CSV table of C-alpha atoms in Angstrom, one decimal:
chain,number,residue,atom,x,y,z
A,132,MET,CA,-11.9,-12.7,-20.3
A,133,SER,CA,-10.0,-11.1,-17.2
A,134,ALA,CA,-6.6,-9.9,-17.8
A,135,SER,CA,-4.6,-12.8,-15.5
A,136,ILE,CA,-1.3,-12.0,-13.9
A,137,SER,CA,0.4,-13.4,-17.0
A,138,THR,CA,-0.9,-10.8,-19.1
A,139,LEU,CA,-1.1,-7.7,-17.2
A,140,ASP,CA,2.2,-5.3,-16.7
A,141,ARG,CA,4.6,-6.7,-13.8
A,142,HIS,CA,4.0,-3.0,-11.8
A,143,SER,CA,0.3,-3.6,-12.6
A,144,GLY,CA,-2.6,-4.6,-10.4
A,145,VAL,CA,-3.8,-4.9,-6.9
A,146,TRP,CA,-0.6,-4.0,-4.7
A,147,PRO,CA,-2.1,-4.7,-0.6
A,148,VAL,CA,-0.2,-2.6,1.7
A,149,MET,CA,0.6,-4.8,4.5
A,150,LEU,CA,-0.2,-5.2,7.8
A,151,THR,CA,2.6,-6.0,10.5
A,152,PRO,CA,1.3,-8.5,13.2
A,153,PHE,CA,2.9,-8.2,16.6
A,154,ARG,CA,2.5,-10.4,19.6
A,155,ASP,CA,1.1,-9.3,23.3
A,156,ASN,CA,5.0,-8.5,23.6
A,157,LEU,CA,5.2,-6.2,20.8
A,158,GLU,CA,7.4,-8.4,18.5
A,159,ILE,CA,6.5,-9.1,15.2
A,160,ASP,CA,4.6,-12.7,15.0
A,161,TRP,CA,6.5,-14.0,11.9
A,162,ARG,CA,3.6,-17.3,11.8
A,163,SER,CA,1.1,-14.8,11.7
A,164,LEU,CA,2.8,-13.2,9.0
A,165,GLU,CA,3.0,-16.0,6.9
A,166,ARG,CA,-0.8,-17.1,7.1
A,167,LEU,CA,-1.0,-12.8,6.1
A,168,ILE,CA,1.1,-13.4,3.0
A,169,ASP,CA,-0.7,-16.5,2.1
A,170,TRP,CA,-4.3,-14.5,2.1
A,171,TYR,CA,-2.6,-12.2,0.3
A,172,ILE,CA,-1.7,-14.6,-2.7
A,173,ALA,CA,-4.7,-16.6,-2.2
A,174,SER,CA,-6.8,-13.7,-3.3
A,175,GLY,CA,-5.2,-13.0,-6.7
A,176,VAL,CA,-3.1,-9.9,-5.6
A,177,HIS,CA,-0.1,-9.2,-8.0
A,178,GLY,CA,1.9,-7.5,-5.7
A,179,LEU,CA,3.1,-6.8,-2.0
A,180,PHE,CA,3.7,-3.1,-0.8
A,181,ALA,CA,5.6,-4.3,2.6
A,182,ASN,CA,7.4,-2.0,5.1
A,183,CYS,CA,5.0,1.2,4.8
A,184,GLN,CA,2.7,3.1,6.9
A,185,SER,CA,-0.1,0.0,7.9
A,186,SER,CA,3.1,-1.9,8.8
A,187,GLU,CA,3.4,0.9,11.3
A,188,MET,CA,6.8,1.3,10.1
A,189,PHE,CA,7.7,4.7,11.8
A,190,PHE,CA,7.3,2.4,15.1
A,191,LEU,CA,10.1,-0.4,13.5
A,192,SER,CA,13.7,0.1,14.5
A,193,ASP,CA,15.8,0.1,11.2
A,194,LYS,CA,17.1,-3.3,12.5
A,195,GLU,CA,13.1,-4.5,12.3
A,196,SER,CA,12.6,-2.8,9.3
A,197,ILE,CA,15.2,-5.1,7.5
A,198,GLU,CA,14.3,-8.3,8.5
A,199,LEU,CA,10.8,-7.6,8.5
A,200,THR,CA,11.6,-7.2,4.5
A,201,ARG,CA,13.6,-9.7,4.2
A,202,PHE,CA,11.5,-12.3,5.6
A,203,ILE,CA,8.3,-10.9,3.1
A,204,VAL,CA,10.6,-10.8,0.1
A,205,ALA,CA,11.8,-14.9,0.7
A,206,TYR,CA,8.4,-16.2,1.9
A,207,ALA,CA,7.0,-15.0,-1.2
A,208,ASP,CA,9.6,-16.3,-2.5
A,209,GLY,CA,8.9,-15.4,-6.6
A,210,ARG,CA,4.7,-15.9,-6.4
A,211,VAL,CA,4.1,-12.1,-6.4
A,212,PRO,CA,6.7,-9.5,-6.6
A,213,VAL,CA,7.3,-7.2,-3.3
A,214,VAL,CA,8.0,-3.6,-2.7
A,215,ALA,CA,9.0,-1.7,0.4
A,216,SER,CA,9.9,1.7,1.6
A,217,GLY,CA,11.3,1.6,5.4
A,218,HIS,CA,12.1,5.2,4.6
A,219,THR,CA,11.3,7.0,8.0
A,220,ALA,CA,14.5,9.3,8.9
A,221,ASP,CA,15.1,12.5,9.0
A,222,SER,CA,18.7,13.2,8.1
A,223,CYS,CA,20.0,12.1,4.4
A,224,SER,CA,22.7,10.1,5.4
A,225,GLN,CA,20.4,8.1,7.5
A,226,GLN,CA,17.7,8.0,4.4
A,227,VAL,CA,20.5,6.7,2.2
A,228,GLU,CA,21.4,3.7,4.8
A,229,GLN,CA,18.0,3.0,4.6
A,230,LEU,CA,16.8,2.7,1.2
A,231,HIS,CA,20.5,1.1,0.8
A,232,ALA,CA,19.8,-1.7,3.0
A,233,ILE,CA,16.0,-2.2,1.6
A,234,ALA,CA,17.3,-2.1,-2.1
A,235,ASP,CA,19.6,-5.3,-0.8
A,236,THR,CA,16.9,-7.4,0.3
A,237,GLY,CA,15.7,-8.2,-3.0
A,238,VAL,CA,12.8,-6.1,-3.6
A,239,GLU,CA,11.2,-5.1,-7.0
A,240,SER,CA,11.6,-1.7,-6.1
A,241,ALA,CA,12.5,0.4,-3.1
A,242,ILE,CA,10.0,3.4,-2.2
A,243,LEU,CA,10.7,6.9,-0.9
A,244,ILE,CA,8.0,8.4,1.3
A,245,SER,CA,7.4,12.7,-0.1
A,246,ASN,CA,7.2,13.2,3.3
A,247,ARG,CA,10.8,12.7,4.0
A,248,LEU,CA,12.4,14.5,1.3
A,249,ALA,CA,12.0,18.2,2.9
A,250,THR,CA,10.0,18.9,6.3
A,251,ALA,CA,6.3,20.6,6.0
A,252,ASP,CA,7.5,24.6,5.7
A,253,GLN,CA,10.2,23.6,2.9
A,254,PRO,CA,9.4,24.1,-0.6
A,255,ASP,CA,8.0,21.8,-3.2
A,256,GLU,CA,11.8,22.3,-5.1
A,257,THR,CA,13.7,21.2,-1.9
A,258,ALA,CA,11.9,18.3,-2.3
A,259,LEU,CA,12.5,18.0,-5.7
A,260,GLU,CA,16.5,18.4,-4.9
A,261,ASN,CA,16.6,16.1,-1.9
A,262,LEU,CA,14.5,13.2,-4.6
A,263,GLN,CA,17.2,14.0,-7.1
A,264,ARG,CA,19.9,13.3,-4.4
A,265,LEU,CA,18.7,10.6,-3.0
A,266,THR,CA,18.4,8.9,-6.0
A,267,GLU,CA,21.7,9.0,-7.3
A,268,ALA,CA,23.0,7.8,-4.2
A,269,ILE,CA,20.5,4.9,-4.1
A,270,PRO,CA,22.3,1.4,-6.2
A,271,GLU,CA,20.8,0.3,-9.6
A,272,VAL,CA,17.4,-0.9,-7.8
A,273,ALA,CA,14.1,0.5,-9.4
A,274,LEU,CA,12.6,3.3,-7.4
A,275,GLY,CA,9.0,4.4,-6.5
A,276,VAL,CA,7.4,7.1,-4.0
A,277,TYR,CA,5.0,7.1,-1.7
A,278,GLU,CA,2.5,10.0,-0.9
A,279,CYS,CA,2.4,8.7,2.7
A,280,PRO,CA,-0.4,11.1,4.7
A,281,TYR,CA,2.2,10.5,8.3
A,282,PRO,CA,3.2,12.4,9.5
A,283,TYR,CA,2.2,14.7,6.8
A,284,LYS,CA,0.9,14.7,3.4
A,285,ARG,CA,3.2,16.4,1.0
A,286,LEU,CA,1.6,15.6,-2.9
A,287,LEU,CA,4.0,15.6,-5.5
A,288,THR,CA,4.1,18.5,-8.1
A,289,ASP,CA,4.0,17.8,-11.9
A,290,ALA,CA,7.4,19.0,-11.8
A,291,THR,CA,8.8,16.4,-9.9
A,292,ILE,CA,6.4,13.2,-11.6
A,293,SER,CA,8.1,14.3,-14.4
A,294,TRP,CA,11.1,14.1,-13.6
A,295,CYS,CA,10.8,10.9,-12.3
A,296,ALA,CA,8.9,9.6,-15.1
A,297,LYS,CA,11.9,10.9,-17.4
A,298,SER,CA,14.8,9.3,-15.2
A,299,GLY,CA,13.7,6.0,-16.3
A,300,ARG,CA,14.4,5.0,-12.4
A,301,TYR,CA,11.0,5.0,-11.2
A,302,THR,CA,8.2,2.3,-11.5
A,303,PHE,CA,5.9,2.7,-8.6
A,304,ILE,CA,3.8,6.1,-7.3
A,305,LYS,CA,1.3,5.4,-4.4
A,306,ASP,CA,-0.8,8.2,-5.6
A,307,THR,CA,-2.6,9.4,-2.5
A,308,CYS,CA,-4.3,12.9,-3.9
A,309,CYS,CA,-8.0,11.5,-4.0
A,310,ASN,CA,-8.7,13.6,-6.8
A,311,GLU,CA,-9.5,12.1,-10.1
A,312,GLU,CA,-8.5,15.3,-12.4
A,313,THR,CA,-5.1,15.1,-10.8
A,314,ILE,CA,-5.0,11.7,-11.6
A,315,LYS,CA,-6.1,12.5,-15.1
A,316,ARG,CA,-3.4,14.9,-15.1
A,317,ARG,CA,-0.1,12.8,-13.6
A,318,LEU,CA,-1.1,9.9,-16.1
A,319,GLN,CA,0.0,11.9,-19.2
A,320,LEU,CA,2.8,12.7,-17.1
A,321,VAL,CA,3.9,9.0,-16.9
A,322,ALA,CA,2.7,8.0,-19.8
A,323,GLY,CA,5.1,6.1,-22.6
A,324,THR,CA,7.8,5.8,-19.5
A,325,PRO,CA,8.3,2.9,-16.7
A,326,LEU,CA,6.7,4.8,-13.9
A,327,HIS,CA,3.1,3.2,-13.3
A,328,LEU,CA,0.5,4.8,-10.6
A,329,LEU,CA,-1.0,2.7,-8.2
A,330,ASN,CA,-4.6,4.6,-6.4
A,331,ALA,CA,-4.7,4.4,-2.8
A,332,ASN,CA,-8.3,6.4,-3.2
A,333,ALA,CA,-11.6,3.2,-3.5
A,334,GLN,CA,-13.8,6.6,-4.5
A,335,THR,CA,-11.6,7.7,-7.3
A,336,LEU,CA,-10.4,3.5,-8.2
A,337,LEU,CA,-12.6,3.1,-10.9
A,338,GLY,CA,-12.1,6.3,-12.8
A,339,SER,CA,-8.5,6.4,-13.0
A,340,LEU,CA,-8.5,3.0,-14.5
A,341,LYS,CA,-10.6,4.5,-17.1
A,342,ALA,CA,-8.0,7.2,-17.6
A,343,GLY,CA,-5.2,4.9,-17.6
A,344,GLY,CA,-4.3,4.0,-14.1
A,345,HIS,CA,-2.5,1.0,-13.4
A,346,GLY,CA,-4.4,-0.6,-10.4
A,347,TYR,CA,-4.8,0.0,-6.3
A,348,SER,CA,-2.9,0.3,-3.4
A,349,GLY,CA,-4.7,1.0,-0.6
A,350,VAL,CA,-5.9,0.2,2.8
A,351,MET,CA,-9.1,-2.1,1.9
A,352,ALA,CA,-7.0,-4.8,0.1
A,353,ASN,CA,-6.9,-5.9,3.8
A,354,PHE,CA,-10.5,-6.5,4.0
A,355,HIS,CA,-11.0,-7.5,0.6
A,356,PRO,CA,-8.2,-8.0,-2.0
A,357,ALA,CA,-10.3,-10.3,-4.2
A,358,LEU,CA,-13.1,-7.7,-4.9
A,359,TYR,CA,-10.0,-5.1,-6.0
A,360,VAL,CA,-8.3,-7.5,-8.1
A,361,TRP,CA,-11.7,-8.6,-10.0
A,362,LEU,CA,-12.5,-4.8,-10.5
A,363,VAL,CA,-8.9,-4.2,-11.4
A,364,GLU,CA,-9.0,-7.2,-14.0
A,365,ASN,CA,-12.5,-6.9,-15.2
A,366,TRP,CA,-13.7,-3.4,-15.5
A,367,GLN,CA,-13.5,-2.8,-19.1
A,368,ALA,CA,-15.0,-6.4,-19.8
A,369,GLN,CA,-17.9,-6.2,-17.6
A,370,PRO,CA,-18.7,-2.7,-17.4
A,371,GLU,CA,-21.7,-3.1,-15.5
A,372,LYS,CA,-20.7,-5.2,-12.6
A,373,ALA,CA,-17.7,-2.8,-12.3
A,374,GLU,CA,-20.0,-0.1,-11.7
A,375,MET,CA,-21.5,-1.6,-9.2
A,376,LEU,CA,-19.1,-3.4,-7.8
A,377,ALA,CA,-16.9,0.1,-7.6
A,378,GLU,CA,-19.9,1.8,-5.7
A,379,ILE,CA,-20.1,-0.1,-3.0
A,380,LEU,CA,-16.3,-0.2,-2.3
A,381,THR,CA,-16.5,3.2,-2.0
A,382,VAL,CA,-19.3,3.1,0.8
A,383,SER,CA,-17.2,-0.1,2.6
A,384,ALA,CA,-14.3,2.2,2.3
A,385,LEU,CA,-15.5,4.5,5.1
A,386,SER,CA,-15.0,1.4,7.2
A,387,GLU,CA,-11.0,2.8,7.1
A,388,TYR,CA,-11.6,5.9,9.7
A,389,LEU,CA,-12.9,3.1,12.3
A,390,ASP,CA,-9.5,3.1,14.3
A,391,TYR,CA,-7.3,1.6,11.4
A,392,PRO,CA,-5.4,-0.6,11.3
A,393,VAL,CA,-6.8,-1.9,14.2
A,394,SER,CA,-10.1,-2.6,13.0
A,395,ALA,CA,-7.9,-4.6,9.9
A,396,LYS,CA,-6.1,-6.3,12.5
A,397,ASP,CA,-9.3,-7.3,14.2
A,398,TYR,CA,-10.6,-8.6,11.1
A,399,HIS,CA,-7.6,-10.8,10.5
A,400,ARG,CA,-7.8,-11.9,14.0
A,401,GLN,CA,-12.0,-12.9,13.2
A,402,ILE,CA,-10.8,-14.9,10.4
A,403,GLY,CA,-7.7,-16.7,11.8
A,404,THR,CA,-5.0,-15.0,10.0
A,405,PHE,CA,-4.0,-13.2,13.3
A,406,GLU,CA,-3.4,-14.1,16.4
A,407,SER,CA,-3.8,-10.6,17.8
A,408,ARG,CA,-4.7,-7.0,17.1
A,409,ILE,CA,-1.8,-5.7,19.0
A,410,CYS,CA,-0.2,-2.5,17.2
A,411,ARG,CA,2.6,-0.7,18.1
A,412,SER,CA,0.8,2.8,16.6
A,413,ARG,CA,-2.3,2.1,18.3
A,414,PRO,CA,-1.6,1.5,21.9
A,415,ILE,CA,-4.3,-0.3,23.7
A,416,GLY,CA,-7.0,1.7,25.6
A,417,SER,CA,-6.2,4.7,22.6
A,418,PHE,CA,-9.3,3.5,20.6
A,419,ASP,CA,-12.8,3.1,20.9
A,420,ASP,CA,-13.4,-0.3,19.5
A,421,LEU,CA,-17.7,-0.2,20.1
A,422,HIS,CA,-18.6,-1.0,16.1
A,423,PHE,CA,-15.6,-3.3,15.5
A,424,PRO,CA,-18.0,-6.4,15.9
A,425,THR,CA,-20.8,-5.5,13.6
A,426,THR,CA,-18.8,-3.8,11.1
A,427,ILE,CA,-16.4,-6.6,10.8
A,428,ALA,CA,-19.5,-8.8,10.6
A,429,GLN,CA,-20.9,-6.5,7.9
A,430,MET,CA,-17.9,-6.8,6.2
A,431,GLN,CA,-17.7,-10.3,6.1
A,432,SER,CA,-20.9,-10.5,4.5
A,433,LEU,CA,-20.9,-7.9,2.2
A,434,SER,CA,-17.7,-9.6,0.6
A,435,ALA,CA,-19.5,-12.5,0.1
A,436,ARG,CA,-22.6,-11.2,-1.5
A,437,CYS,CA,-20.1,-9.1,-3.6
A,438,LYS,CA,-18.2,-12.7,-4.9
A,439,THR,CA,-21.7,-14.0,-5.4
A,440,LEU,CA,-22.5,-11.1,-7.6
A,441,ILE,CA,-19.4,-10.8,-9.8
A,442,GLY,CA,-19.1,-15.0,-9.7
A,443,LEU,CA,-16.2,-15.3,-7.6
Protein backbone atom coordinates (compact mmCIF):
# COMPACT_ATOMS: atom_id res chain seq x y z
CA MET A 1 0.00 0.00 0.00
CA SER A 2 1.33 3.44 -0.87
CA ALA A 3 1.68 6.21 1.67
CA SER A 4 -1.08 8.63 0.67
CA ILE A 5 -0.98 12.34 1.37
CA SER A 6 -3.20 11.72 4.39
CA THR A 7 -0.61 9.44 6.00
CA LEU A 8 2.57 11.31 5.03
CA ASP A 9 3.82 13.97 7.41
CA ARG A 10 2.68 17.43 6.27
CA HIS A 11 6.21 18.57 5.45
CA SER A 12 7.23 15.40 3.62
CA GLY A 13 6.72 14.16 0.08
CA VAL A 14 7.28 15.79 -3.30
CA TRP A 15 7.42 19.60 -3.42
CA PRO A 16 8.09 20.93 -6.95
CA VAL A 17 10.16 24.08 -7.27
CA MET A 18 7.63 26.12 -9.21
CA LEU A 19 8.19 27.78 -12.57
CA THR A 20 6.84 31.26 -13.30
CA PRO A 21 5.22 31.59 -16.74
CA PHE A 22 5.70 34.94 -18.50
CA ARG A 23 3.99 36.53 -21.47
CA ASP A 24 5.97 37.91 -24.40
CA ASN A 25 5.97 41.31 -22.67
CA LEU A 26 7.63 39.64 -19.63
CA GLU A 27 4.59 40.10 -17.39
CA ILE A 28 3.45 37.11 -15.31
CA ASP A 29 1.00 34.88 -17.18
CA TRP A 30 -1.56 34.20 -14.46
CA ARG A 31 -3.74 31.85 -16.52
CA SER A 32 -0.79 29.61 -17.36
CA LEU A 33 0.15 29.68 -13.69
CA GLU A 34 -3.30 28.37 -12.79
CA ARG A 35 -2.87 25.51 -15.25
CA LEU A 36 0.58 24.75 -13.81
CA ILE A 37 -0.75 24.57 -10.25
CA ASP A 38 -3.58 22.27 -11.34
CA TRP A 39 -1.07 20.08 -13.21
CA TYR A 40 1.17 19.73 -10.16
CA ILE A 41 -1.76 18.86 -7.90
CA ALA A 42 -3.25 16.40 -10.42
CA SER A 43 0.15 14.66 -10.42
CA GLY A 44 -0.22 13.99 -6.70
CA VAL A 45 2.41 16.34 -5.26
CA HIS A 46 2.33 16.91 -1.53
CA GLY A 47 3.21 20.62 -1.51
CA LEU A 48 4.48 23.49 -3.65
CA PHE A 49 7.69 25.50 -3.28
CA ALA A 50 6.76 28.89 -4.74
CA ASN A 51 8.91 31.95 -5.38
CA CYS A 52 12.22 30.09 -5.54
CA GLN A 53 15.13 30.07 -8.00
CA SER A 54 13.12 28.07 -10.57
CA SER A 55 10.48 30.78 -10.22
CA GLU A 56 13.16 33.32 -11.24
CA MET A 57 12.72 35.11 -7.93
CA PHE A 58 15.94 37.11 -8.41
CA PHE A 59 14.30 38.67 -11.48
CA LEU A 60 11.06 39.70 -9.75
CA SER A 61 10.41 42.99 -8.00
CA ASP A 62 9.40 42.77 -4.34
CA LYS A 63 5.86 43.72 -5.38
CA GLU A 64 5.72 40.95 -7.99
CA SER A 65 7.23 38.50 -5.51
CA ILE A 66 4.40 39.07 -3.04
CA GLU A 67 1.70 39.09 -5.74
CA LEU A 68 3.04 35.79 -7.12
CA THR A 69 3.15 34.08 -3.72
CA ARG A 70 -0.24 35.37 -2.65
CA PHE A 71 -1.79 34.21 -5.93
CA ILE A 72 -0.35 30.70 -5.59
CA VAL A 73 -1.54 30.34 -1.99
CA ALA A 74 -5.02 31.55 -2.96
CA TYR A 75 -5.32 29.37 -6.05
CA ALA A 76 -3.98 26.25 -4.31
CA ASP A 77 -6.75 26.98 -1.79
CA GLY A 78 -5.64 24.41 0.75
CA ARG A 79 -5.43 21.54 -1.73
CA VAL A 80 -1.72 21.32 -0.87
CA PRO A 81 0.44 23.43 1.47
CA VAL A 82 2.69 26.11 -0.02
CA VAL A 83 6.12 27.32 1.09
CA ALA A 84 7.86 30.28 -0.52
CA SER A 85 11.06 32.31 -0.41
CA GLY A 86 11.48 35.63 -2.22
CA HIS A 87 14.50 36.17 0.04
CA THR A 88 16.77 37.96 -2.44
CA ALA A 89 17.98 41.21 -0.86
CA ASP A 90 21.53 41.92 0.29
CA SER A 91 20.86 44.12 3.32
CA CYS A 92 19.51 42.59 6.52
CA SER A 93 16.81 45.25 6.91
CA GLN A 94 15.40 44.62 3.43
CA GLN A 95 15.59 40.85 3.99
CA VAL A 96 13.46 41.27 7.12
CA GLU A 97 10.92 43.25 5.11
CA GLN A 98 10.83 40.60 2.36
CA LEU A 99 10.38 37.71 4.78
CA HIS A 100 7.71 39.54 6.79
CA ALA A 101 5.79 40.13 3.56
CA ILE A 102 6.12 36.49 2.49
CA ALA A 103 4.98 35.31 5.92
CA ASP A 104 1.87 37.50 5.57
CA THR A 105 0.78 35.74 2.34
CA GLY A 106 -0.42 32.67 4.24
CA VAL A 107 2.40 30.30 3.32
CA GLU A 108 3.12 27.20 5.39
CA SER A 109 6.76 28.24 5.82
CA ALA A 110 8.87 31.22 4.77
CA ILE A 111 12.12 29.97 3.26
CA LEU A 112 15.46 31.69 3.83
CA ILE A 113 18.16 31.48 1.15
CA SER A 114 21.48 30.30 2.58
CA ASN A 115 23.65 32.51 0.36
CA ARG A 116 21.79 35.63 1.53
CA LEU A 117 23.01 35.00 5.07
CA ALA A 118 26.60 36.02 4.30
CA THR A 119 28.73 37.02 1.34
CA ALA A 120 30.91 34.38 -0.33
CA ASP A 121 34.03 35.59 1.48
CA GLN A 122 32.46 35.63 4.95
CA PRO A 123 32.79 32.68 7.37
CA ASP A 124 30.06 30.22 8.27
CA GLU A 125 29.89 31.73 11.76
CA THR A 126 28.67 34.99 10.22
CA ALA A 127 26.00 33.15 8.26
CA LEU A 128 24.73 31.47 11.44
CA GLU A 129 24.68 34.76 13.34
CA ASN A 130 22.67 36.40 10.59
CA LEU A 131 20.26 33.46 10.41
CA GLN A 132 19.69 33.74 14.16
CA ARG A 133 19.10 37.50 13.80
CA LEU A 134 16.58 36.99 10.99
CA THR A 135 14.81 34.22 12.91
CA GLU A 136 14.23 36.60 15.82
CA ALA A 137 12.99 39.34 13.49
CA ILE A 138 10.44 37.25 11.58
CA PRO A 139 6.97 36.71 13.08
CA GLU A 140 5.83 33.37 14.39
CA VAL A 141 5.57 31.61 11.06
CA ALA A 142 7.39 28.35 10.38
CA LEU A 143 10.70 28.78 8.57
CA GLY A 144 12.97 26.88 6.21
CA VAL A 145 16.31 27.18 4.45
CA TYR A 146 17.16 26.57 0.79
CA GLU A 147 20.78 25.97 -0.29
CA CYS A 148 20.22 27.93 -3.50
CA PRO A 149 23.13 27.68 -5.96
CA TYR A 150 22.61 31.22 -7.33
CA PRO A 151 24.42 33.59 -7.11
CA TYR A 152 26.72 31.24 -5.21
CA LYS A 153 26.14 28.07 -3.21
CA ARG A 154 26.56 28.15 0.57
CA LEU A 155 26.02 24.74 2.11
CA LEU A 156 24.73 24.69 5.66
CA THR A 157 27.13 23.60 8.38
CA ASP A 158 26.25 20.97 10.96
CA ALA A 159 26.16 23.73 13.57
CA THR A 160 23.58 25.70 11.56
CA ILE A 161 21.39 22.68 10.93
CA SER A 162 21.55 21.69 14.60
CA TRP A 163 20.58 25.21 15.67
CA CYS A 164 17.64 25.27 13.25
CA ALA A 165 16.46 21.84 14.38
CA LYS A 166 16.64 22.70 18.08
CA SER A 167 15.01 26.11 17.65
CA GLY A 168 11.62 24.54 16.88
CA ARG A 169 11.00 27.26 14.26
CA TYR A 170 12.30 25.41 11.22
CA THR A 171 10.36 22.78 9.27
CA PHE A 172 11.99 22.64 5.82
CA ILE A 173 15.49 22.32 4.37
CA LYS A 174 15.89 22.10 0.61
CA ASP A 175 19.15 20.17 0.54
CA THR A 176 21.45 20.63 -2.45
CA CYS A 177 24.64 19.02 -1.11
CA CYS A 178 24.21 16.04 -3.51
CA ASN A 179 26.18 13.78 -1.17
CA GLU A 180 24.62 10.74 0.52
CA GLU A 181 27.00 10.68 3.47
CA THR A 182 26.37 14.36 4.21
CA ILE A 183 22.63 13.80 3.92
CA LYS A 184 22.80 10.87 6.35
CA ARG A 185 24.68 13.00 8.87
CA ARG A 186 22.18 15.82 8.48
CA LEU A 187 19.26 13.46 9.01
CA GLN A 188 20.77 12.40 12.31
CA LEU A 189 21.00 16.06 13.33
CA VAL A 190 17.30 16.73 12.63
CA ALA A 191 15.94 13.44 14.01
CA GLY A 192 13.11 13.94 16.49
CA THR A 193 12.67 17.64 15.62
CA PRO A 194 10.17 19.47 13.39
CA LEU A 195 12.88 20.02 10.76
CA HIS A 196 12.47 18.02 7.53
CA LEU A 197 15.11 17.46 4.86
CA LEU A 198 13.93 17.38 1.25
CA ASN A 199 16.54 16.35 -1.29
CA ALA A 200 16.88 18.37 -4.50
CA ASN A 201 19.13 15.77 -6.15
CA ALA A 202 17.61 12.88 -8.15
CA GLN A 203 20.82 10.84 -8.11
CA THR A 204 20.88 10.55 -4.31
CA LEU A 205 17.13 10.59 -3.72
CA LEU A 206 16.45 6.91 -3.12
CA GLY A 207 19.48 6.60 -0.85
CA SER A 208 18.29 9.59 1.16
CA LEU A 209 14.81 8.08 1.52
CA LYS A 210 16.35 4.85 2.82
CA ALA A 211 18.31 6.91 5.35
CA GLY A 212 15.13 8.55 6.63
CA GLY A 213 14.90 11.52 4.26
CA HIS A 214 11.59 13.28 3.95
CA GLY A 215 11.17 13.65 0.20
CA TYR A 216 12.10 15.46 -2.99
CA SER A 217 12.10 19.13 -3.95
CA GLY A 218 13.94 19.42 -7.23
CA VAL A 219 13.66 20.74 -10.75
CA MET A 220 12.77 17.41 -12.36
CA ALA A 221 9.35 17.55 -10.70
CA ASN A 222 8.64 20.12 -13.40
CA PHE A 223 8.79 17.32 -15.97
CA HIS A 224 7.37 14.18 -14.36
CA PRO A 225 6.24 14.82 -10.78
CA ALA A 226 3.99 11.74 -10.70
CA LEU A 227 7.06 9.49 -11.00
CA TYR A 228 8.71 11.16 -8.01
CA VAL A 229 5.46 10.91 -6.06
CA TRP A 230 5.32 7.19 -6.77
CA LEU A 231 8.95 6.71 -5.72
CA VAL A 232 8.54 8.62 -2.45
CA GLU A 233 5.31 6.81 -1.60
CA ASN A 234 6.22 3.27 -2.72
CA TRP A 235 9.97 2.71 -2.36
CA GLN A 236 9.49 0.53 0.73
CA ALA A 237 6.52 -1.50 -0.51
CA GLN A 238 7.93 -2.15 -4.01
CA PRO A 239 11.73 -1.97 -3.68
CA GLU A 240 12.64 -3.63 -6.99
CA LYS A 241 10.51 -1.26 -9.05
CA ALA A 242 11.77 1.63 -6.94
CA GLU A 243 15.40 0.75 -7.70
CA MET A 244 14.65 0.54 -11.41
CA LEU A 245 12.72 3.81 -11.43
CA ALA A 246 15.43 5.59 -9.42
CA GLU A 247 18.04 4.58 -12.00
CA ILE A 248 15.88 5.89 -14.85
CA LEU A 249 15.20 9.16 -13.03
CA THR A 250 18.91 9.57 -12.34
CA VAL A 251 19.76 9.43 -16.04
CA SER A 252 16.75 11.54 -16.98
CA ALA A 253 17.82 14.25 -14.53
CA LEU A 254 20.87 15.01 -16.68
CA SER A 255 18.48 17.01 -18.88
CA GLU A 256 18.45 19.59 -16.07
CA TYR A 257 21.60 20.99 -17.64
CA LEU A 258 19.86 21.62 -20.99
CA ASP A 259 19.24 25.36 -20.55
CA TYR A 260 16.90 25.09 -17.57
CA PRO A 261 14.40 26.70 -16.94
CA VAL A 262 13.88 27.34 -20.67
CA SER A 263 13.73 23.59 -21.30
CA ALA A 264 11.10 23.09 -18.59
CA LYS A 265 8.99 25.94 -19.93
CA ASP A 266 9.31 24.55 -23.44
CA TYR A 267 8.08 21.21 -22.09
CA HIS A 268 5.05 22.90 -20.58
CA ARG A 269 4.39 24.79 -23.78
CA GLN A 270 4.33 21.50 -25.66
CA ILE A 271 1.95 19.80 -23.21
CA GLY A 272 -0.35 22.84 -23.22
CA THR A 273 0.28 24.26 -19.75
CA PHE A 274 2.17 27.39 -20.86
CA GLU A 275 1.61 29.80 -23.73
CA SER A 276 5.30 30.73 -23.89
CA ARG A 277 8.73 29.60 -22.79
CA ILE A 278 9.82 33.20 -22.11
CA CYS A 279 12.23 33.62 -19.18
CA ARG A 280 13.51 36.74 -17.50
CA SER A 281 16.63 34.89 -16.41
CA ARG A 282 17.48 33.68 -19.92
CA PRO A 283 16.78 36.29 -22.63
CA ILE A 284 15.87 35.03 -26.10
CA GLY A 285 19.03 34.33 -28.08
CA SER A 286 21.11 33.49 -24.98
CA PHE A 287 20.53 29.74 -25.18
CA ASP A 288 20.91 26.91 -27.69
CA ASP A 289 17.65 25.00 -28.12
CA LEU A 290 18.95 22.68 -30.85
CA HIS A 291 18.16 19.54 -28.84
CA PHE A 292 14.95 20.69 -27.12
CA PRO A 293 12.39 18.99 -29.43
CA THR A 294 14.16 15.61 -29.37
CA THR A 295 14.84 15.69 -25.63
CA ILE A 296 11.31 16.77 -24.70
CA ALA A 297 9.77 14.09 -26.92
CA GLN A 298 12.02 11.52 -25.24
CA MET A 299 11.02 12.87 -21.82
CA GLN A 300 7.34 12.43 -22.65
CA SER A 301 7.95 8.90 -23.93
CA LEU A 302 10.05 8.03 -20.87
CA SER A 303 7.37 9.28 -18.48
CA ALA A 304 4.67 7.26 -20.26
CA ARG A 305 6.75 4.07 -20.21
CA CYS A 306 7.68 4.48 -16.56
CA LYS A 307 4.04 4.99 -15.60
CA THR A 308 3.18 1.75 -17.39
CA LEU A 309 6.03 -0.01 -15.61
CA ILE A 310 4.89 1.01 -12.14
CA GLY A 311 1.18 0.73 -12.89
CA LEU A 312 0.13 4.39 -12.91
